[in-house]
DNA sequence: AGGCGTTTGTGAACGTACGCACAAACTCAC
DNA sequence: GTGAGTTTGTGCGTACGTTCACAAACGCCT
């Protein structure tokens, strides 16, 4: 499910397609990992699929199948060794060494991200900040200096950065993405509300707050439609009334 | 697909299940809407499925099927009327009147969200801010006062708020969610890295930045494994090496 | 050592989603 | 009015994801 993905994405690199880990499973592993860390802190040494599933907010059968994909070692009649499972998942996700991340666009949102302390515990280190505004370059945030965007290639190479976060306005995002790719970045997390086009081999994930709210709005709309007309709704199926021509239409 | 969903979510409210819009389609409509607005600003009156699909970053067949679900009016040989399609999608998403949103937790991230101007153009209005910290209550952000969290029921009722955003630390999130539900909120967007448990009929979507980065990390890991061993990879399939017992294990 | 309760791992059935490919529907030019 | 070119809407095959349900595996108690 997920997000933007271009052409034949990484995961099926050549013709002889190999399935390896299902994408849906990959998307859930981080959630399992978070739940496991929480359990470990709470003093658990082992956990059953039922328990972990509850902590991660999923079905236990799904959890077991997900874990079985990574050849996991649970013990029947007992459950999973929490510490071992953490190590396994971190290994699969490539978190055994902390990954360095670049953040481009230190505005409203970028400031919040740069100042966020929660990355360290999840396997990442923000290694560099960039902006195009000369007034912002040189500023220090959380002990990190803001670099001019033109120093991107240099710093990306020096810090061995492979992941970048874009927090610039949408108009600048494509240009920034191009610069990032040129500098050698191969994974991008995009907060700007626009589609990025990147070469094959580069992964893009997008987070758009308004999209999330609009999805919620849809369900909200649905709920209220149901409670307003409690009985005999036509034939038991909610029909979408087509908007009349010109209705709410910005001519 | 997407995110946390509890029990039988809204969308299949009673026994006589009705399919209506596929969830995957709902998740893409906001992206189409954004692309359409962009096209409208650029001066387009009509757009082909091919063109709109490119602007939204999806396959054109998928786009057509999605639009066909809402009984959409395209014209063969021509394409879709941009303004009409915007009105249709906004209608389906329940955006015909602007929805009011509450934001709880005006810290690092909350400040950025409260100061963000991009909501208005996407159908939402942040109608109220809340925090538990007495030092923050009373502060004004973007002309909006920060209310004490205890005034939640009162303000939610007065402003007819049905959607809320949680931007508090994870430890407080469940408690805040309970208060929101008690106050009548039925949709929650959660930025705290934790699972929320809510009654049936309440929708929760979660945004976790670290999860997104970890998914990127997985693909990054995969890519480097492939380029490091360029030839004969065992049997053409990447095997996940199980972590040895105790390896990288915090005993 | 053996039996019992527990929990994993997975085969199989089901449901959803994707994308191709094509007929039907439409415009426009002449 | 007719034919050529374009584009929608959708039927269909395939792939993917989810869930059930159960046998095999394990610990523990006696
Ligand atoms: N603020 C939020 O809460 C929020 C929420 C959702 C989405 N977004 C999106 O995130 C992005 C950033 O939002 P914001 O509120 O921080 O905007 P902002 O205007 O406050 O910050 C943008 C920053 O990017 C910098 N920038 C512009 N062009 C650049 C370039 N070419 N190279 C490098 N840096 C450049 C600017 O100098 C500025 O510092 C926007 O696309 C916005 O739509 C923001
Ligand atoms: N800052 C980021 O960039 C970022 C990124 C990803 C996720 N997050 C998550 O978002 C959440 C907020 O992050 P932050 O950096 O803004 O934290 P923060 O500590 O800066 O802000 C949290 C705010 O919540 C308020 N709060 C605490 N308990 C409350 C309660 N019971 N009711 C109402 N308000 C309460 C606090 O007073 C504070 O103002 C955290 O869960 C964090 O993990 C933040």
XYZ file of C-alpha atoms (C1' of nucleotides) and ligand atoms in Angstrom:
650
model
C 0.000 0.000 0.000
C 1.278 2.468 0.088
C 2.696 5.354 -1.631
C 4.212 6.632 -4.784
C 6.389 4.096 -6.516
C 7.912 4.530 -9.901
C 8.265 2.010 -12.690
C 9.637 -1.277 -11.493
C 10.690 -0.389 -8.031
C 13.554 -1.780 -6.054
C 12.594 -5.176 -4.753
C 12.251 -6.718 -8.195
C 15.442 -5.545 -9.797
C 15.738 -7.838 -12.805
C 13.577 -9.911 -15.083
C 13.662 -13.081 -13.006
C 11.270 -11.542 -10.506
C 11.888 -12.573 -6.923
C 9.270 -11.994 -4.297
C 11.364 -11.987 -1.138
C 9.508 -9.912 1.449
C 5.994 -8.777 0.537
C 5.788 -5.003 0.547
C 2.866 -5.090 2.958
C 5.002 -7.029 5.402
C 7.879 -4.574 5.111
C 5.499 -1.750 5.932
C 4.465 -3.489 9.151
C 7.873 -4.512 10.431
C 8.661 -1.039 11.806
C 5.478 -1.150 13.833
C 6.414 -4.548 15.256
C 9.830 -3.188 16.072
C 8.394 -0.254 17.963
C 6.064 -2.522 19.910
C 8.949 -4.879 20.722
C 11.112 -2.083 22.057
C 8.245 -1.002 24.231
C 7.799 -4.548 25.523
C 11.516 -4.873 26.191
C 11.466 -1.669 28.243
C 8.493 -2.950 30.154
C 10.497 -6.015 31.177
C 9.225 -8.692 28.830
C 11.709 -11.383 27.773
C 9.327 -13.293 25.544
C 6.018 -12.477 23.911
C 3.369 -14.522 22.139
C 2.138 -13.658 18.674
C -1.152 -12.760 20.291
C 0.482 -10.332 22.678
C 2.728 -8.709 20.126
C -0.115 -8.451 17.636
C -2.208 -6.608 20.187
C 0.662 -4.241 20.955
C 1.138 -3.529 17.261
C -2.545 -3.262 16.481
C -2.797 -6.141 14.009
C -4.277 -9.603 13.642
C -2.106 -12.344 15.194
C -2.250 -14.611 12.146
C -0.964 -11.778 10.017
C 1.827 -11.155 12.466
C 2.910 -14.797 12.451
C 2.897 -14.931 8.673
C 4.900 -11.734 8.485
C 7.497 -13.060 10.889
C 7.604 -16.424 9.166
C 8.702 -14.631 5.999
C 11.925 -13.665 7.643
C 12.562 -17.213 8.794
C 12.026 -16.135 12.325
C 12.751 -18.207 15.346
C 9.768 -18.405 17.618
C 9.327 -21.275 20.042
C 6.080 -23.195 19.916
C 4.322 -23.265 23.200
C 6.317 -20.241 24.361
C 6.427 -17.370 21.912
C 9.157 -15.107 20.589
C 12.314 -13.990 22.344
C 11.900 -10.233 22.430
C 15.564 -9.288 22.206
C 16.239 -11.803 19.456
C 13.281 -10.643 17.417
C 14.368 -7.026 17.757
C 17.780 -7.959 16.431
C 16.247 -9.917 13.547
C 13.936 -7.145 12.424
C 16.610 -4.490 12.777
C 18.852 -6.650 10.663
C 16.245 -7.084 7.945
C 15.463 -3.371 7.909
C 19.124 -2.528 7.616
C 19.236 -0.733 10.926
C 22.249 -2.539 12.358
C 24.267 0.580 11.806
C 22.641 3.934 12.265
C 21.684 5.547 8.971
C 22.458 9.151 8.231
C 19.717 11.406 6.883
C 19.775 14.789 5.200
C 16.970 17.295 5.678
C 16.318 19.877 2.970
C 14.159 22.912 3.753
C 14.450 24.239 7.290
C 11.226 26.196 7.456
C 8.163 25.717 9.555
C 8.061 21.943 9.306
C 11.792 21.450 8.817
C 12.525 23.129 12.152
C 10.229 20.710 13.934
C 11.826 17.723 12.263
C 15.342 18.932 12.922
C 14.532 19.470 16.560
C 12.856 16.116 16.995
C 14.722 13.795 19.320
C 12.859 10.638 18.399
C 15.030 9.615 15.467
C 18.045 8.455 17.416
C 16.122 5.697 19.108
C 14.684 4.491 15.810
C 17.955 4.005 13.965
C 18.585 7.343 12.286
C 20.759 10.382 12.690
C 20.031 13.671 11.008
C 23.477 14.394 9.685
C 22.950 17.597 7.744
C 20.474 20.414 7.160
C 20.119 22.396 3.940
C 18.237 25.458 2.804
C 18.350 27.866 -0.119
C 17.477 30.993 1.861
C 20.730 32.861 2.607
C 19.130 34.186 5.762
C 18.788 30.664 7.087
C 22.169 29.331 6.026
C 24.584 29.361 8.938
C 21.856 29.144 11.553
C 22.304 26.350 14.104
C 19.468 24.012 15.020
C 20.003 21.499 17.773
C 23.719 21.913 17.298
C 23.561 21.283 13.560
C 24.464 24.014 11.091
C 22.229 24.794 8.124
C 24.223 24.387 4.924
C 23.662 26.122 1.637
C 21.882 23.750 -0.705
C 24.780 24.123 -3.132
C 27.001 22.229 -0.741
C 24.759 19.179 -1.098
C 27.116 16.964 -3.178
C 30.039 17.661 -0.922
C 28.253 17.001 2.371
C 26.295 13.987 1.114
C 29.546 12.351 0.110
C 31.357 13.267 3.318
C 28.586 11.982 5.581
C 27.711 8.951 3.431
C 24.093 10.042 3.239
C 21.702 7.842 1.270
C 18.340 9.039 2.615
C 16.958 12.567 2.422
C 13.847 14.336 3.636
C 12.308 17.112 1.538
C 10.489 19.814 3.523
C 10.498 22.633 1.005
C 7.508 24.210 -0.739
C 6.035 22.062 -3.512
C 7.367 24.360 -6.231
C 10.953 23.652 -5.201
C 10.571 19.962 -4.446
C 11.264 18.538 -7.901
C 14.344 20.649 -8.307
C 15.589 19.613 -4.885
C 14.881 15.969 -5.699
C 16.971 16.279 -8.859
C 19.819 17.750 -6.878
C 19.561 15.015 -4.289
C 19.631 12.275 -6.897
C 22.573 13.919 -8.608
C 24.380 13.991 -5.275
C 23.869 10.249 -4.861
C 20.820 10.033 -2.611
C 18.722 6.954 -3.410
C 15.818 7.278 -0.977
C 13.609 10.312 -0.476
C 10.877 11.082 2.007
C 8.775 13.886 0.560
C 6.574 16.170 2.650
C 5.747 18.521 -0.200
C 2.329 17.962 -1.762
C 3.474 17.075 -5.261
C 4.551 14.101 -7.331
C 8.271 13.657 -7.716
C 9.732 12.033 -10.760
C 12.990 10.221 -10.148
C 15.067 7.664 -12.035
C 14.657 3.950 -11.495
C 16.515 2.749 -8.464
C 15.496 5.738 -6.362
C 12.706 5.218 -3.858
C 10.253 7.944 -2.958
C 7.753 7.899 -0.149
C 5.361 10.738 0.386
C 3.672 12.030 3.499
C 0.815 14.418 2.916
C -1.104 15.574 5.916
C -3.993 16.939 3.889
C -4.428 13.597 2.149
C -4.761 11.872 5.505
C -7.327 14.393 6.646
C -9.279 14.028 3.428
C -9.439 10.271 3.829
C -10.777 10.805 7.322
C -13.213 13.325 5.904
C -14.557 10.734 3.501
C -15.359 8.323 6.330
C -16.749 11.157 8.380
C -19.030 12.079 5.483
C -20.096 8.467 5.156
C -20.871 8.139 8.838
C -23.044 11.224 8.951
C -24.915 10.159 5.815
C -25.744 6.900 7.573
C -26.900 8.359 10.856
C -28.969 11.067 9.185
C -30.999 8.592 7.146
C -31.380 5.798 9.664
C -33.907 3.604 7.860
C -34.533 2.113 4.424
C -31.641 3.686 2.541
C -32.936 3.111 -1.013
C -31.947 -0.541 -1.268
C -29.467 -1.101 1.536
C -26.581 0.417 -0.321
C -25.376 3.965 -0.030
C -25.556 5.620 -3.376
C -23.220 8.410 -4.228
C -25.318 11.275 -5.447
C -23.575 12.807 -8.448
C -23.031 16.505 -8.016
C -25.365 18.413 -10.277
C -23.692 20.211 -13.103
C -22.239 23.436 -11.911
C -22.963 22.754 -8.270
C -20.248 24.211 -6.061
C -18.340 24.883 -9.217
C -15.763 27.607 -9.407
C -16.418 28.907 -12.893
C -2.889 -0.400 2.264
C -2.819 1.948 4.902
C -2.977 2.339 8.503
C -4.416 1.251 11.737
C -8.034 0.251 11.557
C -9.957 -1.256 14.380
C -12.462 -4.047 14.308
C -15.054 -3.534 11.641
C -14.301 -0.048 10.578
C -16.674 2.484 9.203
C -17.463 1.654 5.608
C -19.163 -1.624 6.478
C -21.349 -0.460 9.323
C -23.893 -3.229 9.562
C -24.351 -6.852 8.654
C -25.597 -6.283 5.123
C -22.085 -5.378 3.989
C -21.942 -2.821 1.226
C -18.793 -2.343 -0.751
C -19.269 1.171 -2.067
C -15.870 2.735 -2.699
C -12.795 0.499 -2.416
C -10.521 1.781 0.315
C -7.579 1.890 -2.095
C -9.574 4.193 -4.328
C -10.501 6.481 -1.447
C -6.828 6.800 -0.569
C -6.031 7.967 -4.092
C -8.867 10.453 -4.570
C -7.117 13.197 -2.572
C -4.105 12.884 -4.842
C -6.302 13.216 -7.925
C -7.935 16.222 -6.357
C -4.623 17.919 -5.734
C -3.490 17.237 -9.287
C -6.786 18.574 -10.636
C -6.495 21.805 -8.690
C -3.023 22.235 -10.055
C -4.268 21.642 -13.595
C -7.118 24.094 -13.101
C -4.676 26.786 -11.955
C -2.520 26.077 -14.961
C -5.474 26.820 -17.203
C -6.686 23.369 -18.215
C -10.414 22.976 -18.819
C -10.317 19.280 -19.638
C -7.787 16.545 -19.066
C -7.393 13.004 -20.347
C -7.016 10.041 -18.020
C -3.480 9.748 -19.310
C -2.681 13.329 -18.426
C -4.295 13.265 -15.020
C -2.714 9.925 -14.221
C 0.715 11.325 -14.999
C 0.044 14.358 -12.811
C -1.053 12.138 -9.958
C 1.716 9.581 -10.416
C -0.457 6.564 -11.164
C -1.385 4.224 -13.985
C -4.082 5.601 -16.281
C -6.176 2.420 -16.235
C -6.230 2.551 -12.463
C -7.287 6.161 -12.568
C -10.149 5.431 -14.947
C -11.341 2.543 -12.830
C -11.184 4.691 -9.706
C -13.227 7.445 -11.333
C -15.698 4.975 -12.775
C -16.486 3.897 -9.221
C -17.962 7.267 -8.485
C -20.088 7.167 -11.626
C -17.971 9.889 -13.084
C -18.758 11.744 -16.216
C -15.873 11.675 -18.636
C -16.397 12.184 -22.329
C -14.963 9.604 -24.683
C -12.691 11.096 -27.221
C -12.206 14.167 -25.022
C -11.438 13.447 -21.409
C -12.691 14.820 -18.115
C -13.980 18.292 -17.364
C -11.538 19.515 -14.735
C -13.931 21.734 -12.791
C -16.677 19.150 -12.812
C -14.345 16.394 -11.659
C -13.075 18.582 -8.834
C -16.650 19.159 -7.696
C -17.405 15.429 -7.909
C -14.414 14.346 -5.875
C -14.896 17.071 -3.287
C -18.477 15.944 -2.957
C -17.517 12.314 -2.444
C -14.838 13.224 0.098
C -17.282 15.352 2.011
C -15.365 18.547 1.404
C -18.260 20.623 0.121
C -18.266 22.489 3.374
C -14.981 23.182 5.090
C -14.332 20.797 7.977
C -13.137 22.017 11.306
C -10.174 20.325 12.948
C -8.812 20.362 16.479
C -5.103 20.067 17.204
C -3.983 18.653 20.530
C -0.381 19.143 21.664
C 1.187 22.422 20.623
C 4.830 21.464 21.006
C 7.560 21.141 18.473
C 5.456 19.507 15.774
C 2.169 21.035 16.837
C 3.526 24.537 16.298
C 4.503 23.689 12.734
C 1.084 22.226 12.025
C -0.757 25.142 13.601
C 1.293 27.580 11.563
C 0.804 25.728 8.320
C -1.224 27.613 5.752
C -1.815 24.712 3.424
C -4.964 23.397 5.076
C -7.334 26.087 3.968
C -6.892 25.259 0.314
C -7.456 21.570 0.960
C -10.800 21.853 2.707
C -9.926 22.187 6.377
C -9.790 24.835 9.023
C -7.899 24.394 12.246
C -10.550 25.624 14.622
C -8.941 25.057 17.998
C -5.623 24.285 19.689
C -5.214 22.430 22.978
C -2.393 21.680 25.364
C -2.030 20.455 28.934
C 0.987 22.598 29.794
C -0.250 25.676 31.715
C 2.689 27.608 30.328
C 1.372 27.075 26.811
C -2.300 27.692 27.484
C -3.255 31.221 26.492
C -0.491 31.566 23.942
C -1.621 32.667 20.483
C -0.467 30.876 17.335
C -1.453 32.302 13.987
C -4.225 34.168 15.721
C -5.584 31.077 17.434
C -5.505 30.768 21.220
C -4.241 27.600 22.898
C -6.971 26.201 25.116
C -6.565 24.092 28.201
C -7.231 20.482 27.300
C -9.993 20.429 29.919
C -12.049 22.762 27.756
C -12.130 20.095 25.030
C -15.801 19.069 25.346
C -17.008 22.633 25.398
C -14.983 23.834 22.393
C -15.541 20.678 20.322
C -19.274 21.147 20.699
C -19.183 24.877 19.998
C -17.082 24.537 16.851
C -18.759 21.335 15.626
C -15.402 19.554 15.445
C -15.393 15.953 14.278
C -11.723 15.509 13.334
C -8.741 15.905 15.646
C -4.981 15.705 15.286
C -2.871 14.322 18.142
C 0.636 15.767 18.402
C 1.436 14.953 22.002
C 4.106 12.586 23.312
C 3.193 8.903 22.930
C 2.626 8.490 26.677
C -0.227 10.987 26.624
C -1.769 9.965 23.301
C -4.131 7.264 24.531
C -5.459 9.481 27.270
C -5.962 12.321 24.817
C -7.709 9.975 22.402
C -10.089 8.916 25.162
C -10.877 12.533 25.929
C -11.417 13.296 22.255
C -13.789 10.380 21.822
C -15.660 11.379 24.966
C -16.016 14.888 23.564
C -17.571 13.509 20.383
C -14.653 13.397 17.945
C -15.016 10.480 15.520
C -11.844 10.770 13.410
C -8.284 11.032 14.695
C -4.999 11.622 12.953
C -2.248 10.425 15.265
C 1.364 11.587 15.035
C 2.443 9.896 18.242
C 4.293 6.611 17.730
C 1.858 4.338 19.511
C -1.258 2.292 18.872
C -4.493 3.915 19.913
C -7.458 1.886 20.965
C -10.792 3.477 20.238
C -14.404 2.311 20.111
C -15.999 1.094 16.908
C -17.181 3.936 14.746
C -14.092 6.031 15.417
C -11.463 6.133 12.676
C -7.787 6.440 13.409
C -5.023 7.106 10.943
C -1.421 7.216 11.995
C 1.550 9.069 10.583
C 4.904 7.929 11.839
C 7.926 9.526 10.305
C 10.308 6.905 11.683
C 8.250 4.129 10.110
C 8.562 5.792 6.719
C 12.297 6.136 7.128
C 12.632 2.513 8.207
C 10.770 1.335 5.120
C 13.167 3.377 3.025
C 16.022 1.889 5.011
C 14.884 -1.604 4.088
C 15.004 -0.858 0.381
C 18.299 0.935 0.830
C 19.682 -2.131 2.555
C 18.378 -4.333 -0.246
C 19.909 -2.152 -2.934
C 23.347 -2.151 -1.379
C 23.231 -5.906 -0.879
C 22.560 -6.285 -4.584
C 25.248 -3.961 -5.826
C 27.850 -5.380 -3.480
C 27.391 -8.922 -4.748
C 26.830 -8.227 -8.422
C 26.979 -11.789 -9.804
C 25.503 -15.213 -9.113
C 23.519 -14.387 -5.978
C 23.105 -17.942 -4.693
C 20.201 -18.897 -6.948
C 18.848 -15.595 -8.195
C 17.001 -14.857 -5.020
C 18.223 -12.716 -2.197
C 18.337 -14.730 0.969
C 17.909 -13.037 4.274
C 20.748 -14.108 6.502
C 19.305 -14.825 9.927
C 21.080 -12.892 12.636
C 23.223 -15.238 14.671
C 22.014 -15.759 18.205
C 23.081 -12.886 20.391
C 24.450 -10.867 17.518
C 23.910 -7.169 18.153
C 21.825 -8.190 21.110
C 21.371 -5.918 24.059
C 21.489 -8.427 26.903
C 8.921 -40.932 30.020
C 4.553 -39.625 28.740
C 0.626 -36.804 28.401
C -1.382 -32.153 28.314
C -1.991 -27.441 27.373
C 0.021 -23.847 24.661
C 1.723 -21.554 20.631
C 4.003 -21.449 16.281
C 4.249 -21.975 11.261
C 1.689 -22.709 7.108
C -1.679 -24.771 3.639
C -5.767 -23.397 1.636
C -9.773 -20.483 0.776
C -11.217 -16.143 0.140
C -11.292 -11.312 -1.038
C -9.167 -7.229 -2.951
C -6.403 -4.841 -6.201
C -3.911 -4.184 -10.446
C -3.234 -3.615 -15.322
C -4.027 -5.156 -20.047
C -6.634 -4.779 -23.863
C -10.655 -3.678 -26.395
C -15.380 -2.344 -27.711
C -18.324 1.543 -27.322
C -18.783 6.424 -27.528
C -17.501 10.674 -28.754
C -15.273 14.794 -31.692
C -13.852 16.794 -35.663
C -12.820 17.500 -40.457
C -14.395 17.286 -44.857
C -23.190 12.159 -43.219
C -19.354 9.551 -42.972
C -14.878 8.086 -41.689
C -10.702 8.629 -39.004
C -8.742 9.382 -34.759
C -9.116 9.693 -29.801
C -10.374 8.388 -25.195
C -13.449 6.386 -21.832
C -15.391 2.534 -19.206
C -14.903 -2.241 -18.074
C -14.387 -7.491 -18.501
C -10.924 -10.549 -17.411
C -6.689 -12.829 -16.046
C -3.281 -12.485 -12.577
C -0.958 -11.227 -8.477
C -1.146 -9.960 -3.903
C -2.898 -9.788 0.809
C -5.727 -11.514 4.566
C -7.824 -14.805 7.498
C -9.076 -19.335 9.084
C -7.916 -23.464 10.961
C -4.971 -27.155 12.208
C -0.943 -30.227 12.566
C 3.583 -30.146 14.347
C 6.581 -28.667 18.012
C 7.599 -27.315 22.451
C 7.646 -26.816 27.786
C 6.127 -28.471 31.913
C 4.157 -31.296 35.318
C 3.658 -35.596 37.183
N 4.237 23.126 8.138
C 3.499 22.043 8.177
O 2.956 21.688 9.216
C 3.294 21.227 6.959
C 2.350 20.226 7.003
C 2.155 19.434 5.885
C 2.924 19.656 4.761
N 3.806 20.629 4.731
C 4.621 20.818 3.528
O 5.973 20.813 3.890
C 6.679 21.721 3.083
C 7.356 22.718 3.966
O 6.386 23.414 4.717
P 6.795 24.607 5.644
O 5.584 25.052 6.341
O 7.982 24.229 6.466
O 7.230 25.733 4.572
P 8.222 26.937 4.811
O 7.985 27.901 3.723
O 8.121 27.404 6.219
O 9.669 26.332 4.654
C 10.203 25.980 3.422
C 11.710 26.095 3.500
O 12.290 25.569 2.300
C 13.304 26.448 1.880
N 13.505 26.322 0.440
C 12.758 26.841 -0.559
N 13.252 26.491 -1.758
C 14.337 25.732 -1.509
C 15.273 25.074 -2.340
N 15.197 25.107 -3.662
N 16.271 24.394 -1.749
C 16.349 24.330 -0.410
N 15.494 24.920 0.433
C 14.490 25.622 -0.118
C 12.828 27.817 2.267
O 13.932 28.702 2.374
C 12.172 27.545 3.606
O 13.097 27.646 4.656
C 5.663 22.358 2.171
O 5.687 21.691 0.939
C 4.375 22.133 2.856
O 3.322 22.019 1.933
C 4.033 21.433 5.821
N 8.717 16.944 16.199
C 8.696 16.142 15.141
O 9.219 16.484 14.100
C 8.029 14.842 15.197
C 8.213 13.982 14.152
C 7.566 12.736 14.178
C 6.777 12.420 15.256
N 6.623 13.262 16.256
C 5.740 12.883 17.351
O 4.801 13.898 17.540
C 4.520 14.038 18.911
C 4.820 15.435 19.333
O 6.183 15.716 19.109
P 6.815 17.081 19.577
O 8.211 17.090 19.121
O 5.948 18.185 19.167
O 6.773 16.941 21.170
P 6.767 18.131 22.234
O 7.159 17.547 23.525
O 7.539 19.288 21.692
O 5.248 18.596 22.300
C 4.281 17.841 22.931
C 3.206 18.793 23.436
O 2.122 18.024 23.933
C 1.680 18.606 25.150
N 1.018 17.605 25.959
C 1.567 16.639 26.729
N 0.617 15.899 27.331
C -0.549 16.409 26.941
C -1.895 16.077 27.242
N -2.207 15.056 28.052
N -2.866 16.814 26.683
C -2.556 17.841 25.863
N -1.302 18.188 25.538
C -0.319 17.476 26.078
C 2.924 19.144 25.789
O 2.600 20.149 26.703
C 3.679 19.663 24.569
O 3.339 20.980 24.295
C 5.376 13.036 19.643
O 4.622 11.875 19.880
C 6.459 12.735 18.652
O 6.946 11.424 18.809
C 7.227 14.482 16.262
